[in-house]
mmCIF file with all atom_site columns, C-alpha atoms in Angstrom:
data_model
loop_
_atom_site.group_PDB
_atom_site.id
_atom_site.type_symbol
_atom_site.label_atom_id
_atom_site.label_alt_id
_atom_site.label_comp_id
_atom_site.label_asym_id
_atom_site.label_entity_id
_atom_site.label_seq_id
_atom_site.pdbx_PDB_ins_code
_atom_site.Cartn_x
_atom_site.Cartn_y
_atom_site.Cartn_z
_atom_site.occupancy
_atom_site.B_iso_or_equiv
_atom_site.pdbx_formal_charge
_atom_site.auth_seq_id
_atom_site.auth_comp_id
_atom_site.auth_asym_id
_atom_site.auth_atom_id
_atom_site.pdbx_PDB_model_num
ATOM 1   C CA . UNK D 1 1   ? 31.242  141.333 27.465 1.00 40.00 ? 95  UNK D CA 1
ATOM 2   C CA . UNK D 1 2   ? 34.047  140.145 25.210 1.00 60.00 ? 96  UNK D CA 1
ATOM 3   C CA . UNK D 1 3   ? 37.574  141.374 25.856 1.00 77.00 ? 97  UNK D CA 1
ATOM 4   C CA . UNK D 1 4   ? 38.632  141.605 22.229 1.00 80.00 ? 98  UNK D CA 1
ATOM 5   C CA . UNK D 1 5   ? 37.849  143.419 18.991 1.00 85.00 ? 99  UNK D CA 1
ATOM 6   C CA . UNK D 1 6   ? 37.179  141.273 15.926 1.00 88.00 ? 100 UNK D CA 1
ATOM 7   C CA . UNK D 1 7   ? 38.134  142.573 12.487 1.00 89.00 ? 101 UNK D CA 1
ATOM 8   C CA . UNK D 1 8   ? 37.806  140.672 9.182  1.00 90.00 ? 102 UNK D CA 1
ATOM 9   C CA . UNK D 1 9   ? 40.839  140.994 6.900  1.00 91.00 ? 103 UNK D CA 1
ATOM 10  C CA . UNK D 1 10  ? 42.365  139.900 3.613  1.00 86.00 ? 104 UNK D CA 1
ATOM 11  C CA . UNK D 1 11  ? 45.998  139.537 2.662  1.00 84.00 ? 105 UNK D CA 1
ATOM 12  C CA . UNK D 1 12  ? 48.140  137.573 0.230  1.00 79.00 ? 106 UNK D CA 1
ATOM 13  C CA . UNK D 1 13  ? 51.488  135.860 0.040  1.00 72.00 ? 107 UNK D CA 1
ATOM 14  C CA . UNK D 1 14  ? 54.577  137.723 -1.077 1.00 66.00 ? 108 UNK D CA 1
ATOM 15  C CA . UNK D 1 15  ? 54.237  136.667 -4.707 1.00 70.00 ? 109 UNK D CA 1
ATOM 16  C CA . UNK D 1 16  ? 50.439  136.875 -4.799 1.00 68.00 ? 110 UNK D CA 1
ATOM 17  C CA . UNK D 1 17  ? 49.921  133.157 -5.404 1.00 76.00 ? 111 UNK D CA 1
ATOM 18  C CA . UNK D 1 18  ? 48.077  132.588 -2.132 1.00 78.00 ? 112 UNK D CA 1
ATOM 19  C CA . UNK D 1 19  ? 45.060  134.631 -1.042 1.00 83.00 ? 113 UNK D CA 1
ATOM 20  C CA . UNK D 1 20  ? 44.140  134.749 2.633  1.00 85.00 ? 114 UNK D CA 1
ATOM 21  C CA . UNK D 1 21  ? 40.780  135.590 4.222  1.00 86.00 ? 115 UNK D CA 1
ATOM 22  C CA . UNK D 1 22  ? 40.492  135.724 7.976  1.00 90.00 ? 116 UNK D CA 1
ATOM 23  C CA . UNK D 1 23  ? 39.546  137.353 11.238 1.00 92.00 ? 117 UNK D CA 1
ATOM 24  C CA . UNK D 1 24  ? 41.930  139.179 13.568 1.00 90.00 ? 118 UNK D CA 1
ATOM 25  C CA . UNK D 1 25  ? 41.036  139.317 17.255 1.00 91.00 ? 119 UNK D CA 1
ATOM 26  C CA . UNK D 1 26  ? 42.782  142.197 19.035 1.00 90.00 ? 120 UNK D CA 1
ATOM 27  C CA . UNK D 1 27  ? 43.045  142.091 22.846 1.00 87.00 ? 121 UNK D CA 1
ATOM 28  C CA . UNK D 1 28  ? 45.367  143.324 25.587 1.00 83.00 ? 122 UNK D CA 1
ATOM 29  C CA . UNK D 1 29  ? 47.195  139.962 25.365 1.00 83.00 ? 123 UNK D CA 1
ATOM 30  C CA . UNK D 1 30  ? 47.977  140.360 21.654 1.00 84.00 ? 124 UNK D CA 1
ATOM 31  C CA . UNK D 1 31  ? 46.415  139.342 18.356 1.00 86.00 ? 125 UNK D CA 1
ATOM 32  C CA . UNK D 1 32  ? 44.855  136.021 17.387 1.00 91.00 ? 126 UNK D CA 1
ATOM 33  C CA . UNK D 1 33  ? 44.554  135.390 13.652 1.00 89.00 ? 127 UNK D CA 1
ATOM 34  C CA . UNK D 1 34  ? 42.101  132.835 12.284 1.00 91.00 ? 128 UNK D CA 1
ATOM 35  C CA . UNK D 1 35  ? 42.479  132.477 8.539  1.00 89.00 ? 129 UNK D CA 1
ATOM 36  C CA . UNK D 1 36  ? 42.193  130.263 5.494  1.00 88.00 ? 130 UNK D CA 1
ATOM 37  C CA . UNK D 1 37  ? 44.722  130.311 2.670  1.00 84.00 ? 131 UNK D CA 1
ATOM 38  C CA . UNK D 1 38  ? 43.757  129.518 -0.906 1.00 79.00 ? 132 UNK D CA 1
ATOM 39  C CA . UNK D 1 39  ? 46.307  128.795 -3.598 1.00 79.00 ? 133 UNK D CA 1
ATOM 40  C CA . UNK D 1 40  ? 45.298  130.713 -6.749 1.00 73.00 ? 134 UNK D CA 1
ATOM 41  C CA . UNK D 1 41  ? 42.038  131.525 -4.934 1.00 65.00 ? 135 UNK D CA 1
ATOM 42  C CA . UNK D 1 42  ? 40.824  127.938 -5.456 1.00 71.00 ? 136 UNK D CA 1
ATOM 43  C CA . UNK D 1 43  ? 42.625  125.317 -3.382 1.00 72.00 ? 137 UNK D CA 1
ATOM 44  C CA . UNK D 1 44  ? 41.998  125.842 0.348  1.00 71.00 ? 138 UNK D CA 1
ATOM 45  C CA . UNK D 1 45  ? 44.368  124.729 3.085  1.00 75.00 ? 139 UNK D CA 1
ATOM 46  C CA . UNK D 1 46  ? 41.890  124.666 5.962  1.00 80.00 ? 140 UNK D CA 1
ATOM 47  C CA . UNK D 1 47  ? 41.468  127.134 8.799  1.00 86.00 ? 141 UNK D CA 1
ATOM 48  C CA . UNK D 1 48  ? 44.593  127.972 10.823 1.00 86.00 ? 142 UNK D CA 1
ATOM 49  C CA . UNK D 1 49  ? 45.021  129.899 14.057 1.00 88.00 ? 143 UNK D CA 1
ATOM 50  C CA . UNK D 1 50  ? 48.144  131.880 14.951 1.00 88.00 ? 144 UNK D CA 1
ATOM 51  C CA . UNK D 1 51  ? 48.623  133.751 18.223 1.00 89.00 ? 145 UNK D CA 1
ATOM 52  C CA . UNK D 1 52  ? 50.804  136.849 18.283 1.00 88.00 ? 146 UNK D CA 1
ATOM 53  C CA . UNK D 1 53  ? 51.429  137.710 21.967 1.00 88.00 ? 147 UNK D CA 1
ATOM 54  C CA . UNK D 1 54  ? 52.165  141.294 22.994 1.00 85.00 ? 148 UNK D CA 1
ATOM 55  C CA . UNK D 1 55  ? 55.635  140.223 24.158 1.00 85.00 ? 149 UNK D CA 1
ATOM 56  C CA . UNK D 1 56  ? 56.575  139.256 20.577 1.00 86.00 ? 150 UNK D CA 1
ATOM 57  C CA . UNK D 1 57  ? 55.029  142.223 18.721 1.00 84.00 ? 151 UNK D CA 1
ATOM 58  C CA . UNK D 1 58  ? 57.557  144.913 17.798 1.00 85.00 ? 152 UNK D CA 1
ATOM 59  C CA . UNK D 1 59  ? 55.003  147.461 16.630 1.00 87.00 ? 153 UNK D CA 1
ATOM 60  C CA . UNK D 1 60  ? 51.623  147.847 14.980 1.00 88.00 ? 154 UNK D CA 1
ATOM 61  C CA . UNK D 1 61  ? 50.519  150.653 12.670 1.00 87.00 ? 155 UNK D CA 1
ATOM 62  C CA . UNK D 1 62  ? 47.290  151.697 11.002 1.00 87.00 ? 156 UNK D CA 1
ATOM 63  C CA . UNK D 1 63  ? 47.524  152.969 7.423  1.00 86.00 ? 157 UNK D CA 1
ATOM 64  C CA . UNK D 1 64  ? 44.437  154.980 6.497  1.00 84.00 ? 158 UNK D CA 1
ATOM 65  C CA . UNK D 1 65  ? 44.315  154.597 2.747  1.00 78.00 ? 159 UNK D CA 1
ATOM 66  C CA . UNK D 1 66  ? 42.254  157.013 0.641  1.00 80.00 ? 160 UNK D CA 1
ATOM 67  C CA . UNK D 1 67  ? 38.766  158.012 1.844  1.00 78.00 ? 161 UNK D CA 1
ATOM 68  C CA . UNK D 1 68  ? 38.679  154.972 4.148  1.00 75.00 ? 162 UNK D CA 1
ATOM 69  C CA . UNK D 1 69  ? 39.424  152.676 1.199  1.00 79.00 ? 163 UNK D CA 1
ATOM 70  C CA . UNK D 1 70  ? 42.566  150.598 1.245  1.00 80.00 ? 164 UNK D CA 1
ATOM 71  C CA . UNK D 1 71  ? 43.029  150.819 5.028  1.00 86.00 ? 165 UNK D CA 1
ATOM 72  C CA . UNK D 1 72  ? 45.666  148.421 6.373  1.00 89.00 ? 166 UNK D CA 1
ATOM 73  C CA . UNK D 1 73  ? 46.978  147.215 9.692  1.00 88.00 ? 167 UNK D CA 1
ATOM 74  C CA . UNK D 1 74  ? 50.720  146.496 9.570  1.00 90.00 ? 168 UNK D CA 1
ATOM 75  C CA . UNK D 1 75  ? 52.255  144.321 12.295 1.00 88.00 ? 169 UNK D CA 1
ATOM 76  C CA . UNK D 1 76  ? 56.000  143.774 12.759 1.00 88.00 ? 170 UNK D CA 1
ATOM 77  C CA . UNK D 1 77  ? 57.291  141.054 15.069 1.00 88.00 ? 171 UNK D CA 1
ATOM 78  C CA . UNK D 1 78  ? 60.434  140.850 17.221 1.00 84.00 ? 172 UNK D CA 1
ATOM 79  C CA . UNK D 1 79  ? 61.248  137.377 15.889 1.00 83.00 ? 173 UNK D CA 1
ATOM 80  C CA . UNK D 1 80  ? 60.644  135.706 12.568 1.00 82.00 ? 174 UNK D CA 1
ATOM 81  C CA . UNK D 1 81  ? 59.324  132.503 14.159 1.00 81.00 ? 175 UNK D CA 1
ATOM 82  C CA . UNK D 1 82  ? 55.677  133.587 14.457 1.00 77.00 ? 176 UNK D CA 1
ATOM 83  C CA . UNK D 1 83  ? 55.818  135.669 11.298 1.00 78.00 ? 177 UNK D CA 1
ATOM 84  C CA . UNK D 1 84  ? 56.775  132.586 9.289  1.00 79.00 ? 178 UNK D CA 1
ATOM 85  C CA . UNK D 1 85  ? 53.417  131.015 10.215 1.00 79.00 ? 179 UNK D CA 1
ATOM 86  C CA . UNK D 1 86  ? 51.440  133.706 8.356  1.00 79.00 ? 180 UNK D CA 1
ATOM 87  C CA . UNK D 1 87  ? 51.706  135.220 4.866  1.00 77.00 ? 181 UNK D CA 1
ATOM 88  C CA . UNK D 1 88  ? 54.072  138.171 5.191  1.00 77.00 ? 182 UNK D CA 1
ATOM 89  C CA . UNK D 1 89  ? 55.836  140.616 2.943  1.00 78.00 ? 183 UNK D CA 1
ATOM 90  C CA . UNK D 1 90  ? 59.265  141.995 3.807  1.00 79.00 ? 184 UNK D CA 1
ATOM 91  C CA . UNK D 1 91  ? 58.953  140.834 7.414  1.00 79.00 ? 185 UNK D CA 1
ATOM 92  C CA . UNK D 1 92  ? 55.600  142.560 7.919  1.00 86.00 ? 186 UNK D CA 1
ATOM 93  C CA . UNK D 1 93  ? 52.113  141.169 8.295  1.00 87.00 ? 187 UNK D CA 1
ATOM 94  C CA . UNK D 1 94  ? 49.706  143.401 6.363  1.00 87.00 ? 188 UNK D CA 1
ATOM 95  C CA . UNK D 1 95  ? 45.988  143.029 7.055  1.00 88.00 ? 189 UNK D CA 1
ATOM 96  C CA . UNK D 1 96  ? 43.812  144.716 4.430  1.00 89.00 ? 190 UNK D CA 1
ATOM 97  C CA . UNK D 1 97  ? 40.476  146.031 5.715  1.00 90.00 ? 191 UNK D CA 1
ATOM 98  C CA . UNK D 1 98  ? 37.217  146.851 3.968  1.00 87.00 ? 192 UNK D CA 1
ATOM 99  C CA . UNK D 1 99  ? 35.760  150.337 4.303  1.00 87.00 ? 193 UNK D CA 1
ATOM 100 C CA . UNK D 1 100 ? 33.130  149.272 6.877  1.00 88.00 ? 194 UNK D CA 1
ATOM 101 C CA . UNK D 1 101 ? 35.849  148.133 9.317  1.00 85.00 ? 195 UNK D CA 1
ATOM 102 C CA . UNK D 1 102 ? 37.918  151.336 9.118  1.00 86.00 ? 196 UNK D CA 1
ATOM 103 C CA . UNK D 1 103 ? 36.882  152.793 12.503 1.00 86.00 ? 197 UNK D CA 1
ATOM 104 C CA . UNK D 1 104 ? 37.015  149.462 14.320 1.00 87.00 ? 198 UNK D CA 1
ATOM 105 C CA . UNK D 1 105 ? 40.475  148.738 12.903 1.00 83.00 ? 199 UNK D CA 1
ATOM 106 C CA . UNK D 1 106 ? 41.794  152.154 13.852 1.00 84.00 ? 200 UNK D CA 1
ATOM 107 C CA . UNK D 1 107 ? 40.542  151.892 17.450 1.00 84.00 ? 201 UNK D CA 1
ATOM 108 C CA . UNK D 1 108 ? 41.883  148.313 17.796 1.00 85.00 ? 202 UNK D CA 1
ATOM 109 C CA . UNK D 1 109 ? 45.349  149.451 16.694 1.00 84.00 ? 203 UNK D CA 1
ATOM 110 C CA . UNK D 1 110 ? 45.290  152.445 19.053 1.00 85.00 ? 204 UNK D CA 1
ATOM 111 C CA . UNK D 1 111 ? 44.359  150.177 21.977 1.00 84.00 ? 205 UNK D CA 1
ATOM 112 C CA . UNK D 1 112 ? 47.027  147.609 21.062 1.00 82.00 ? 206 UNK D CA 1
ATOM 113 C CA . UNK D 1 113 ? 49.647  150.378 20.859 1.00 82.00 ? 207 UNK D CA 1
ATOM 114 C CA . UNK D 1 114 ? 48.685  151.431 24.411 1.00 83.00 ? 208 UNK D CA 1
ATOM 115 C CA . UNK D 1 115 ? 48.934  147.807 25.548 1.00 80.00 ? 209 UNK D CA 1
ATOM 116 C CA . UNK D 1 116 ? 52.379  147.491 23.919 1.00 77.00 ? 210 UNK D CA 1
ATOM 117 C CA . UNK D 1 117 ? 53.564  150.621 25.748 1.00 79.00 ? 211 UNK D CA 1
ATOM 118 C CA . UNK D 1 118 ? 52.232  149.324 29.082 1.00 78.00 ? 212 UNK D CA 1
ATOM 119 C CA . UNK D 1 119 ? 53.931  145.980 28.480 1.00 73.00 ? 213 UNK D CA 1
ATOM 120 C CA . UNK D 1 120 ? 57.247  147.707 27.706 1.00 73.00 ? 214 UNK D CA 1
ATOM 121 C CA . UNK D 1 121 ? 57.008  149.849 30.863 1.00 72.00 ? 215 UNK D CA 1
ATOM 122 C CA . UNK D 1 122 ? 56.297  146.770 33.002 1.00 71.00 ? 216 UNK D CA 1
ATOM 123 C CA . UNK D 1 123 ? 59.474  145.016 31.839 1.00 71.00 ? 217 UNK D CA 1
ATOM 124 C CA . UNK D 1 124 ? 62.534  145.095 34.120 1.00 73.00 ? 218 UNK D CA 1
ATOM 125 C CA . UNK D 1 125 ? 65.337  147.432 33.058 1.00 71.00 ? 219 UNK D CA 1
ATOM 126 C CA . UNK D 1 126 ? 67.956  145.940 30.744 1.00 69.00 ? 220 UNK D CA 1
ATOM 127 C CA . UNK D 1 127 ? 70.989  144.353 32.381 1.00 70.00 ? 221 UNK D CA 1
ATOM 128 C CA . UNK D 1 128 ? 74.032  146.532 32.881 1.00 67.00 ? 222 UNK D CA 1
ATOM 129 C CA . UNK D 1 129 ? 77.089  145.214 31.032 1.00 67.00 ? 223 UNK D CA 1
ATOM 130 C CA . UNK D 1 130 ? 79.698  143.782 33.413 1.00 66.00 ? 224 UNK D CA 1
ATOM 131 C CA . UNK D 1 131 ? 82.324  146.227 32.146 1.00 65.00 ? 225 UNK D CA 1
ATOM 132 C CA . UNK D 1 132 ? 80.251  149.154 33.397 1.00 66.00 ? 226 UNK D CA 1
ATOM 133 C CA . UNK D 1 133 ? 79.881  147.700 36.892 1.00 63.00 ? 227 UNK D CA 1
ATOM 134 C CA . UNK D 1 134 ? 83.511  148.414 37.665 1.00 64.00 ? 228 UNK D CA 1
ATOM 135 C CA . UNK D 1 135 ? 84.738  151.956 37.315 1.00 63.00 ? 229 UNK D CA 1
ATOM 136 C CA . UNK D 1 136 ? 88.226  152.746 36.071 1.00 62.00 ? 230 UNK D CA 1
ATOM 137 C CA . UNK D 1 137 ? 89.463  153.770 39.537 1.00 62.00 ? 231 UNK D CA 1
ATOM 138 C CA . UNK D 1 138 ? 89.079  150.232 40.847 1.00 59.00 ? 232 UNK D CA 1
ATOM 139 C CA . UNK D 1 139 ? 91.045  148.994 37.844 1.00 61.00 ? 233 UNK D CA 1
ATOM 140 C CA . UNK D 1 140 ? 93.896  151.383 38.708 1.00 62.00 ? 234 UNK D CA 1
ATOM 141 C CA . UNK D 1 141 ? 93.898  150.100 42.295 1.00 64.00 ? 235 UNK D CA 1
ATOM 142 C CA . UNK D 1 142 ? 94.137  146.545 41.025 1.00 61.00 ? 236 UNK D CA 1
ATOM 143 C CA . UNK D 1 143 ? 97.154  147.426 38.872 1.00 65.00 ? 237 UNK D CA 1
ATOM 144 C CA . UNK D 1 144 ? 98.923  148.894 41.925 1.00 64.00 ? 238 UNK D CA 1
ATOM 145 C CA . UNK D 1 145 ? 98.531  145.606 43.787 1.00 59.00 ? 239 UNK D CA 1
ATOM 146 C CA . UNK D 1 146 ? 100.580 143.754 41.172 1.00 57.00 ? 240 UNK D CA 1
#
């Protein structure tokens, strides 16, 4: 049994000069993208692989489209480092799906959203700023010592 969901996708660069065909593998660890870019749809750059770990994914959304046509998966990252490795528009990675992959894409996004929530809950609480560690009463006592 495989621990991931595979979904074929298409996308393009911000200005539409580069077309991308690939496969997205969704798992509890994140998303692995295998894709090939073609400049003007003709000149290929070879197959690339980019891993987007759960710890670096800000959020993921499923856009339904119209009658299961035009469905998209939109992924936003916490840092631009990984996003720069894939064609993105306005800081978002948009994976366009064909109608046959609608249900699989929707369930993969729902599962990844659950995994993101579990990952966030497992993180330690944020650090308390040093200024909040000392209450104002202790500051008044310190002033009296001077």
